Short mmCIF file of C-alpha atoms in Angstrom, two decimals:
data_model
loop_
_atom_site.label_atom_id
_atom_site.label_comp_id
_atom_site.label_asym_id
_atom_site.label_seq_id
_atom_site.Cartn_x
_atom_site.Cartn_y
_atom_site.Cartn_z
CA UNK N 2 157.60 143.05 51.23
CA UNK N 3 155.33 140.55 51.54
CA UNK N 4 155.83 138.97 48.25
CA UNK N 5 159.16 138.35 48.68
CA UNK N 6 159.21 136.34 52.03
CA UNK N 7 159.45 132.31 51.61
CA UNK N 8 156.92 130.36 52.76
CA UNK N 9 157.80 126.87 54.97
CA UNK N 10 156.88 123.93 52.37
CA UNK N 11 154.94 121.97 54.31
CA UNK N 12 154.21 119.91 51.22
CA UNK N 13 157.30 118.24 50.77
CA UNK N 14 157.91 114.91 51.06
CA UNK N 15 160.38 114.00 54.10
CA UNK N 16 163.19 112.33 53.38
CA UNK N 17 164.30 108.71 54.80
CA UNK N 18 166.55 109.75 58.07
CA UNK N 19 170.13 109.64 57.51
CA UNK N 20 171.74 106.94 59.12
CA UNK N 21 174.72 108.35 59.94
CA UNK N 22 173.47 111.72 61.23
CA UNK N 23 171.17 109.36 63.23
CA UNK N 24 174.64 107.82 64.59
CA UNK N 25 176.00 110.89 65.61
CA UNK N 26 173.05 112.20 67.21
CA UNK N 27 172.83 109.09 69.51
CA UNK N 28 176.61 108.91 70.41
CA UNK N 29 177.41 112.69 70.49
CA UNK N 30 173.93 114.15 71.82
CA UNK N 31 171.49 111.49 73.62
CA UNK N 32 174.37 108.93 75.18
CA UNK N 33 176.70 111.38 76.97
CA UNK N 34 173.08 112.96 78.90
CA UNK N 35 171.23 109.63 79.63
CA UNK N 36 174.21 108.11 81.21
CA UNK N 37 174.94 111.01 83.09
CA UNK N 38 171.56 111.15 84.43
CA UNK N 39 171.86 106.92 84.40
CA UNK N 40 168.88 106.99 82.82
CA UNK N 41 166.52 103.68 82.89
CA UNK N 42 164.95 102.88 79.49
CA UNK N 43 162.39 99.41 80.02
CA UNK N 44 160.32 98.09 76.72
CA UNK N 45 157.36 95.88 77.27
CA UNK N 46 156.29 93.46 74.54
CA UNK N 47 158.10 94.64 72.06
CA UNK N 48 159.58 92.13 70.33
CA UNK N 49 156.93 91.86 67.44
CA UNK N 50 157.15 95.22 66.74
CA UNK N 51 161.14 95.23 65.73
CA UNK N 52 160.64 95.36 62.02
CA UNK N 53 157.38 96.62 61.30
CA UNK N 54 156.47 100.54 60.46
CA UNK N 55 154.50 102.17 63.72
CA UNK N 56 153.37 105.30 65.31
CA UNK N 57 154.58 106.04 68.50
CA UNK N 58 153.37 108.75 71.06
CA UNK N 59 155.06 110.53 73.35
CA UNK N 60 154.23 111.94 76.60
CA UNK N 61 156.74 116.00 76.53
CA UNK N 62 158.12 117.93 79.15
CA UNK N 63 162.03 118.76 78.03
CA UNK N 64 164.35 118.06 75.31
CA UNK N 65 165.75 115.33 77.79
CA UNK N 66 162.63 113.56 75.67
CA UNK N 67 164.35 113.33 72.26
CA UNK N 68 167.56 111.50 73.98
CA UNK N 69 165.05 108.86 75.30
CA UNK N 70 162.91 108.48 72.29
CA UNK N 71 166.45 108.04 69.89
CA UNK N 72 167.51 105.55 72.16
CA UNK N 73 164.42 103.73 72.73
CA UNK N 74 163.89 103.18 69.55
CA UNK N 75 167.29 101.91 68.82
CA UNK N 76 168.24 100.60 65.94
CA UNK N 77 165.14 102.13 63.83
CA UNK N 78 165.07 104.75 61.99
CA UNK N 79 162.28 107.55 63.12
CA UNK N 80 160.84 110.12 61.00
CA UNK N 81 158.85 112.73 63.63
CA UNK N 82 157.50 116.23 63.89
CA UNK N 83 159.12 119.64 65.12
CA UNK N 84 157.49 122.83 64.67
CA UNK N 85 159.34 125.94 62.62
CA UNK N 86 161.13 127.38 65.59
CA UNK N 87 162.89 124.03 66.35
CA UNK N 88 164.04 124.08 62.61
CA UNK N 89 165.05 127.44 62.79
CA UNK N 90 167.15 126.64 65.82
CA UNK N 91 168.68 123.60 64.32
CA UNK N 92 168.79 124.69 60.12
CA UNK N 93 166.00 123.10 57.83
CA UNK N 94 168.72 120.94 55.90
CA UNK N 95 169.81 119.12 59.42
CA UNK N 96 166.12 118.66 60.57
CA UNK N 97 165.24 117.23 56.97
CA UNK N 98 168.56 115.13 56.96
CA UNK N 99 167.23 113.60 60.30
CA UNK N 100 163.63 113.03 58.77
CA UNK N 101 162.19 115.60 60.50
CA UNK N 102 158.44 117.03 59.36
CA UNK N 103 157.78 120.44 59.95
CA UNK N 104 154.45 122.25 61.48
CA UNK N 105 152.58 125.28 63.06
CA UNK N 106 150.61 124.46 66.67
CA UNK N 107 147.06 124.01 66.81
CA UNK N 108 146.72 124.63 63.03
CA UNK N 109 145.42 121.86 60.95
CA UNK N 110 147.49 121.06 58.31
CA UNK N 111 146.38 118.20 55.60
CA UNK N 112 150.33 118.17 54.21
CA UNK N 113 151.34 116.82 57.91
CA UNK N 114 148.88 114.12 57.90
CA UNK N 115 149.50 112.88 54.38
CA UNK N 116 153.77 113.07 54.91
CA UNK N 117 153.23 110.97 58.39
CA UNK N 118 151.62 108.11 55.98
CA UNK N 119 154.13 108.06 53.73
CA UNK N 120 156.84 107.68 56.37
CA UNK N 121 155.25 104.74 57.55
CA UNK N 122 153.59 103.38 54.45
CA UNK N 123 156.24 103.81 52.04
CA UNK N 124 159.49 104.59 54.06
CA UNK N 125 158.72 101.96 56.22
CA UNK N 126 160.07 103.94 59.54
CA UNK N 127 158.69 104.66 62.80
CA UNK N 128 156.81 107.74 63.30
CA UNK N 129 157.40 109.49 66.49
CA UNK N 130 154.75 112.45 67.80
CA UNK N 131 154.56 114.55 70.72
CA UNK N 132 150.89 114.65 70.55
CA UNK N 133 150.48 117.09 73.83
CA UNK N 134 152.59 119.49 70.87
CA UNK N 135 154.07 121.76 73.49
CA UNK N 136 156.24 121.02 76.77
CA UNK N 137 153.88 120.26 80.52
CA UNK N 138 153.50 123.43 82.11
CA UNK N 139 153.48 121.92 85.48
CA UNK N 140 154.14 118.19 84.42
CA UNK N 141 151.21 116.56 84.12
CA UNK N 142 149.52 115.58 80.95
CA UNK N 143 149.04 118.47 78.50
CA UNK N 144 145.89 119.33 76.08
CA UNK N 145 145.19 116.34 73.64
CA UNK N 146 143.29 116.84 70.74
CA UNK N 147 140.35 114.58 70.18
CA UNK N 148 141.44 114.30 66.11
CA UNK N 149 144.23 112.28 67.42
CA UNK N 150 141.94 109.40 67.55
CA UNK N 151 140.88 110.08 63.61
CA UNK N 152 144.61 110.05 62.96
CA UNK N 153 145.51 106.81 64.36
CA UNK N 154 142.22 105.35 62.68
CA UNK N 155 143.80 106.67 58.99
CA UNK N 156 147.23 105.33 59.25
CA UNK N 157 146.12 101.75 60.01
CA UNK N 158 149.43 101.01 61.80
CA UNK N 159 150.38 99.42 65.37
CA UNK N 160 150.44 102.48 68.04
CA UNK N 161 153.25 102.11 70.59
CA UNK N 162 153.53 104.38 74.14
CA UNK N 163 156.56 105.55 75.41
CA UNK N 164 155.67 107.01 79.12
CA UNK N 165 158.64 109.39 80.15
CA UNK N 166 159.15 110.16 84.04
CA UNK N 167 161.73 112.55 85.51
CA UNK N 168 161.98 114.87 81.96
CA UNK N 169 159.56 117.61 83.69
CA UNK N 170 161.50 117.51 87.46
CA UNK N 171 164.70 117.64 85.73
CA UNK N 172 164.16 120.85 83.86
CA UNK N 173 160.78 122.65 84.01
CA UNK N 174 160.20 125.14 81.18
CA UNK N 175 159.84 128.15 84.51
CA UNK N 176 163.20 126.90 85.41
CA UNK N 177 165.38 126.22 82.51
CA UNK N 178 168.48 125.29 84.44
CA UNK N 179 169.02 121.52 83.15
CA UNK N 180 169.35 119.28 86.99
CA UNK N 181 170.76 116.26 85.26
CA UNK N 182 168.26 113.89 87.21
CA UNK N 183 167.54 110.59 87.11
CA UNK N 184 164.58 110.04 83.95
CA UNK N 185 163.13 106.68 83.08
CA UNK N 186 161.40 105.42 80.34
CA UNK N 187 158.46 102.54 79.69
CA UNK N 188 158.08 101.20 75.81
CA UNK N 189 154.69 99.28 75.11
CA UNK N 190 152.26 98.25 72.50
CA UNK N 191 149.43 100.36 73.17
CA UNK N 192 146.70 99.53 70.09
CA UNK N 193 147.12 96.96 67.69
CA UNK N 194 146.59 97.27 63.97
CA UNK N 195 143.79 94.84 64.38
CA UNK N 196 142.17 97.45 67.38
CA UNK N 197 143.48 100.74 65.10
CA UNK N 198 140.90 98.92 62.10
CA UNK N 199 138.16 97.59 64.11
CA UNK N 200 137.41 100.62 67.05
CA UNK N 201 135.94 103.56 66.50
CA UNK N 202 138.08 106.86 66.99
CA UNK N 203 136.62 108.03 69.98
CA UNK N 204 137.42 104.63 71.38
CA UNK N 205 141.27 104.90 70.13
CA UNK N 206 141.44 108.16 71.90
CA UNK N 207 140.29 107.15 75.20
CA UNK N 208 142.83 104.54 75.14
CA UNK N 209 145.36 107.12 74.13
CA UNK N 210 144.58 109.53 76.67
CA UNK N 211 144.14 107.17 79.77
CA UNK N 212 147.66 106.48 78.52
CA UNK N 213 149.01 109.83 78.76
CA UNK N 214 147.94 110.42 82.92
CA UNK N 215 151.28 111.38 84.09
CA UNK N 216 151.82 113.32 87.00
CA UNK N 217 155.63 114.43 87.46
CA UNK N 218 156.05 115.89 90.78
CA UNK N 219 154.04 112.91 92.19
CA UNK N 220 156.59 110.34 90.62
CA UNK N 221 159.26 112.03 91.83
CA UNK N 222 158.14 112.45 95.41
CA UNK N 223 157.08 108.49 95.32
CA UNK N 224 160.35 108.10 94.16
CA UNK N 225 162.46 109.78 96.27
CA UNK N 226 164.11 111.39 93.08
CA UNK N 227 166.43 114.32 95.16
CA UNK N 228 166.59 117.58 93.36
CA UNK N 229 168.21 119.67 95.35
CA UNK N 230 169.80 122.53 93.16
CA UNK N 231 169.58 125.47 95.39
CA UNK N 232 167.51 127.49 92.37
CA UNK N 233 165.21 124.44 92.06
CA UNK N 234 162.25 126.89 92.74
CA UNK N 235 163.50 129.87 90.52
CA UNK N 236 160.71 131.03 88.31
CA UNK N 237 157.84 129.10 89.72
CA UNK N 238 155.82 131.63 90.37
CA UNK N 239 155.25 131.89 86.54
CA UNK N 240 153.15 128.95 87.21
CA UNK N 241 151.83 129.45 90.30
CA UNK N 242 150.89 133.14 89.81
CA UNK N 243 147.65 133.58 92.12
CA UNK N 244 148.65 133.51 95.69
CA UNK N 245 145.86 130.85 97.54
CA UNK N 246 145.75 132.83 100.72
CA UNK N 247 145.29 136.40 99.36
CA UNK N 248 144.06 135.61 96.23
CA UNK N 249 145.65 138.38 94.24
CA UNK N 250 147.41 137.85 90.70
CA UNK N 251 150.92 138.19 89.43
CA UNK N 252 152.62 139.22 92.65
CA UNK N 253 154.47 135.93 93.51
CA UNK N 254 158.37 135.98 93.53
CA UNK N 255 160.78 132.70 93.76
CA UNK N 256 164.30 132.93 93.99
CA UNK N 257 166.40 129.90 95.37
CA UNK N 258 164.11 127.08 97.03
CA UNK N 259 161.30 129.93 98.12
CA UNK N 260 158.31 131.26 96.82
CA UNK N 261 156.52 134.31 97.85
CA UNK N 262 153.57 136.57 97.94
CA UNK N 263 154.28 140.32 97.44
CA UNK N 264 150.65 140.94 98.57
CA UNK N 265 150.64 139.29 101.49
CA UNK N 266 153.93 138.45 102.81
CA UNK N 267 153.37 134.67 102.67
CA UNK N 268 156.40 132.33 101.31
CA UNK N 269 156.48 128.86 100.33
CA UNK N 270 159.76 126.22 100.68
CA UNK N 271 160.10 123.86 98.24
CA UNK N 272 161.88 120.85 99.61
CA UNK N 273 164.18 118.37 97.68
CA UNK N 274 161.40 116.17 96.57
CA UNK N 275 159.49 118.72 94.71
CA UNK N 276 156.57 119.79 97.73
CA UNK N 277 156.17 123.22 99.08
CA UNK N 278 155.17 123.87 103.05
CA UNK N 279 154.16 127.21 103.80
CA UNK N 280 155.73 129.69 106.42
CA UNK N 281 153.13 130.43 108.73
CA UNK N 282 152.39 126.51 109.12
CA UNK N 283 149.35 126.48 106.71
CA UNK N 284 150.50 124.67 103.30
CA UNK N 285 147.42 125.12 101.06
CA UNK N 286 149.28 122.69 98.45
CA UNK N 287 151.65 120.90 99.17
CA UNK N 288 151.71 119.30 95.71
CA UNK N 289 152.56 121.95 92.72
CA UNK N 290 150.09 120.30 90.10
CA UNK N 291 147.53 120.86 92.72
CA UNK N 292 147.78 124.36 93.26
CA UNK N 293 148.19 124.93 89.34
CA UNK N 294 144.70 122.72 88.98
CA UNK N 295 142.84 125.42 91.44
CA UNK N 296 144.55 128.26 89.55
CA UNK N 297 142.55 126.74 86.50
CA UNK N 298 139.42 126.21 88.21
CA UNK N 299 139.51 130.32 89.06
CA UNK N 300 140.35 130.86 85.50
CA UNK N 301 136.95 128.17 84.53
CA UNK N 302 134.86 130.25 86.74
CA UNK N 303 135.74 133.40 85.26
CA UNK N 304 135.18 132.39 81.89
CA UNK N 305 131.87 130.48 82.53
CA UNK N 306 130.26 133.98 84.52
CA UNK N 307 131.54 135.84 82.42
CA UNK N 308 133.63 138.01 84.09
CA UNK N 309 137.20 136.86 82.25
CA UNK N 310 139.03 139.66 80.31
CA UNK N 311 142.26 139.86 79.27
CA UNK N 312 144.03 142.97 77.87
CA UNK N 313 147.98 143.42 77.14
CA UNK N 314 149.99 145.15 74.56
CA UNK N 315 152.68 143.14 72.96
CA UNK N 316 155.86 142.84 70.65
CA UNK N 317 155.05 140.90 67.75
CA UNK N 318 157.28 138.77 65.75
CA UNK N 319 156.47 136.69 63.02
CA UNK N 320 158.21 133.26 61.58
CA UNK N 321 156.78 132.79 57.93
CA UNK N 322 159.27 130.07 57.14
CA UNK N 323 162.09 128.09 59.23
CA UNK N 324 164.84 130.86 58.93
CA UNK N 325 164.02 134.19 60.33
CA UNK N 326 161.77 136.31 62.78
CA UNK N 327 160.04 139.43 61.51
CA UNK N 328 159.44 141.77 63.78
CA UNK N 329 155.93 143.84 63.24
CA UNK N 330 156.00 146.40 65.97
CA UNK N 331 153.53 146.65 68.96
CA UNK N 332 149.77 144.81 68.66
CA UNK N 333 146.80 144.05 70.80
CA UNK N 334 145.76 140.84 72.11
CA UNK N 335 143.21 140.52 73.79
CA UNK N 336 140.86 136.92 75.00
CA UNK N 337 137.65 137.23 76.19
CA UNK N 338 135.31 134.21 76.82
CA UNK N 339 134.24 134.43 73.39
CA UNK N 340 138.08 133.77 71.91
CA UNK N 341 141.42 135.25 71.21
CA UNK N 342 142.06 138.50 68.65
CA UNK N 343 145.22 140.08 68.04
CA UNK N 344 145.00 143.10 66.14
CA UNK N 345 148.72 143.94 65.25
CA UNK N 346 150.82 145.33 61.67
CA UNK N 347 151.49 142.45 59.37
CA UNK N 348 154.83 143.99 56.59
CA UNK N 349 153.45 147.18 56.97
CA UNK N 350 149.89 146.81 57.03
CA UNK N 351 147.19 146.75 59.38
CA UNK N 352 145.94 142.52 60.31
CA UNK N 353 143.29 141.65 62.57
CA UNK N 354 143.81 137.37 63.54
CA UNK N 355 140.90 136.08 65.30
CA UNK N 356 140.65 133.01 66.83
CA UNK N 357 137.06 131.96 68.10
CA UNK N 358 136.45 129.44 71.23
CA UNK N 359 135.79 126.56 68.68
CA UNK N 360 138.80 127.19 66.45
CA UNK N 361 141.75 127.80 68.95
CA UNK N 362 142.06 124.46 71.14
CA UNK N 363 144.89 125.55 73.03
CA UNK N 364 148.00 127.71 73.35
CA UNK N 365 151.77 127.66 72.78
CA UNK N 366 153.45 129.35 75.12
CA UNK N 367 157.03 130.34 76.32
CA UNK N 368 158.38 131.15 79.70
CA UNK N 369 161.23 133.59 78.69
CA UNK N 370 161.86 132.53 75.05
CA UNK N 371 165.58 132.87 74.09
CA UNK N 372 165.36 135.32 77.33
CA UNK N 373 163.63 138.06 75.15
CA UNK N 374 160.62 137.54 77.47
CA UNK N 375 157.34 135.66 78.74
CA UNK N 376 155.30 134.90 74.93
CA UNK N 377 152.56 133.13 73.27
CA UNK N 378 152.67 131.74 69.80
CA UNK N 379 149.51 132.04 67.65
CA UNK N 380 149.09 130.39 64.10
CA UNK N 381 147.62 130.59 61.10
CA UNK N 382 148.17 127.94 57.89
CA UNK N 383 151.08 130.36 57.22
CA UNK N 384 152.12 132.45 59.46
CA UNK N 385 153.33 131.84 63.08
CA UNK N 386 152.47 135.55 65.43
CA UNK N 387 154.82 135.10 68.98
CA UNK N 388 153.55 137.79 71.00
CA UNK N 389 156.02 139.08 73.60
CA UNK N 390 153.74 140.17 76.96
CA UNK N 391 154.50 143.15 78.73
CA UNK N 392 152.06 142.02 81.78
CA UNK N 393 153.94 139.99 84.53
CA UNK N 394 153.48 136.12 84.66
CA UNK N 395 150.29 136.38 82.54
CA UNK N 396 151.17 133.37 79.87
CA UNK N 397 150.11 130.33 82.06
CA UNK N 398 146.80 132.03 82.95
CA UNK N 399 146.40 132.79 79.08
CA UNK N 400 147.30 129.15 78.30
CA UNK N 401 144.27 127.78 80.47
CA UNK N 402 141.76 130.12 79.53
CA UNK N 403 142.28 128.93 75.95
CA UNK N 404 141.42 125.70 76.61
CA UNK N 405 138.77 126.55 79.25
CA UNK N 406 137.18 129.05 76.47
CA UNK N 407 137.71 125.93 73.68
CA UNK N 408 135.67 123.60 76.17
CA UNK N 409 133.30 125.80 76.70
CA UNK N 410 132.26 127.00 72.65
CA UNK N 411 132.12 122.48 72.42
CA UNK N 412 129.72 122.03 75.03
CA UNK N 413 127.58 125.39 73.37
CA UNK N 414 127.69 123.83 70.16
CA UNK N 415 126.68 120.30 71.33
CA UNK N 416 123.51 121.96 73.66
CA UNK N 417 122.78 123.75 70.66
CA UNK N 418 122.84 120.52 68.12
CA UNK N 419 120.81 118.19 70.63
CA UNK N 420 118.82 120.96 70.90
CA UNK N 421 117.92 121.33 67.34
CA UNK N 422 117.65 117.61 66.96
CA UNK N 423 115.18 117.95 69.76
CA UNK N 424 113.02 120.13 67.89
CA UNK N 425 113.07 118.03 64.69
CA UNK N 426 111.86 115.05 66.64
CA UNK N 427 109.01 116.83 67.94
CA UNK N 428 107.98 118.96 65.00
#
């Protein structure tokens, strides 16, 4: 069976976007929902940058973020990247017609780096990237991948920020019910060519990720941006699954503008402005991204004594290419401080994937995909594994351990190098 399945060409060249699919994207798709939401778009400096091919990053938290980034860059043309399951969603020959490169998440991929240089080297187009590669869990800056910097360094073009606020608030990826808010939108040269040639990587990506601090739920409370859908809270207790006065895992509820603790009885209101007060006049965060940050520093503690374990069967699917699922039957996964293995059937025979610390950066996950149910995506060159959890609100806790394990395996392997070097100078 195996044989027969079509593999994504990641190889192929993209095409020049279509101008007139381009046109009916703006006017049909990104229009109608910006001025609905009368949606602010400012650019900074621009004006030398109107003509000339350039990479521009983008901070991602909804689709609202592809309206903004079409009409921001108004009149160019952009080529960008969408992984398989967006051109599944959409058909290959529309993403291609719109310039579209595909890819797999957290999987290097050689093809992807070569087609984004000949958008901007030959094409002559903008090249738009979501560089966080997955939408804000609790919308504030995602994982960033220190090759970023080595990317910017090999395309030798201008980089250009576009900072998005009000894309998270208006539609969280818990709560998938679309609020129509008010979203803005800052353009600006970030790096030069001249600063792309002449600093080192590392440099390029500390100027890349001091430009990606975002902090949603602070803007909009700053703002005064009023959400106040009366399910604005619905399904934040995917995110905020460890209750901070009990302690205990996976038995918060939200419904409506509450959310609860099973455990121990304690609820939460979430106002109109996006901060919670609790019931019994104790509010241990009153700011979401704060109570998400402590739920990671449990998770860091766990990993770094030792003690984390995680255990679940699943329902695996697999997407090969850009047109189908597969589905395999039940696996394993299982992520221990060490790294992530999922030990599942692959067309009807046994696979073991493994995924070591140093190897798996971070993870794609999905709050109810396609409401089939809470499930992470794991990749290999390819094959794409989305594996459907049968434990309750367990994906956001997966999604920091993998980073907390990934940061973890770097600083081992940097001890162990200036250790070594250590020895060498002394021997």
């Amino acid at each position: 069976m195996e044989k027969k399945i079509r593999r994504f060409d990641f190889a192929k060249k993209p095409y020049r976007p279509s101008a007139f699919l381009f046109f009916l994207a703006k006017n049909i798709l990104c229009k109608p929902d910006l001025k609905r939401r009368k949606a602010t778009i400012r650019k900074h400096g621009m004006e030398p940058y109107e003509d000339v091919p350039y990479l521009l990053l983008i901070n991602h938290a909804s689709m609202v973020d592809l309206n903004l980034m079409m009409m921001s860059t108004h009149p160019r043309l952009v080529n960008n990247v969408m992984t398989l399951e967006g051109f599944r969603d959409y058909t290959e020959p529309l993403m291609r017609g719109l310039g579209v490169l595909g890819k797999r998440k957290y999987v290097s991929d050689i093809h992807l780096v070569r087609n984004i240089s000949y958008c901007l080297k030959t094409l002559k187009t903008v090249f738009a990237m979501f560089p966080e590669a997955r939408y804000s869990l609790d919308g504030c800056t995602s994982f960033l991948p220190e090759s970023l910097g080595g990317l910017v360094k090999m395309m030798k073009v201008p980089v250009v920020m576009l900072k998005l606020h009000g894309n998270f608030v208006t539609n969280p990826q818990w709560n998938k019910i679309n609020k129509y808010s008010w979203v803005e939108a800052d353009m600006y040269p970030l790096l030069t060519v001249e600063e792309v040639k002449s600093l080192p990587s590392a440099e390029l990506f500390n100027r890349i990720k001091e430009a990606f601090r975002y902090d949603d739920f602070a803007w909009q409370y700053e703002n005064k941006i009023k959400i106040d859908h009366p399910e604005r809270a619905k399904g934040l207790n995917c995110l905020l699954y460890k209750c901070p006065k009990c302690g205990v895992e996976h038995r918060t509820e939200a419904e409506g503008d509450t959310l609860r603790c099973t455990a121990c009885g304690k609820s939460w209101y979430m106002d109109e402005y996006g901060r919670l007060s609790g019931s019994d006049g104790v509010t241990e965060f009153p700011h979401i991204p704060d109570w998400s940050n402590w739920e990671r520093q449990c998770v860091r503690e766990e990993i770094r004594n030792g003690t984390y374990y995680f255990e679940d069967t699943v329902r695996v699917e697999t997407l090969p290419n850009a047109w189908v699922f597969h589905k395999q039957g039940e696996g394993k996964l299982v992520q221990t401080p060490e790294g992530t293995t999922l030990t599942c059937n692959l067309y009807g025979k046994p696979y073991k994937l493994e995924k070591p610390g140093m190897i798996l950066e971070s993870l794609h996950v999905e709050y109810d995909y396609k409401g089939h149910g809470d499930c992470v995506d794991i990749s290999i060159p390819d094959e794409s594994f989305w594996c459907y959890l049968s434990k309750k609100d367990a994906i956001t806790k997966l999604s920091f351990a993998t980073e907390e394990i990934h940061f973890l395996a770097k600083e081992k392997k940097t001890a162990a190098k200036r250790s070594a070097d250590n020895k060498g100078e002394t021997s």
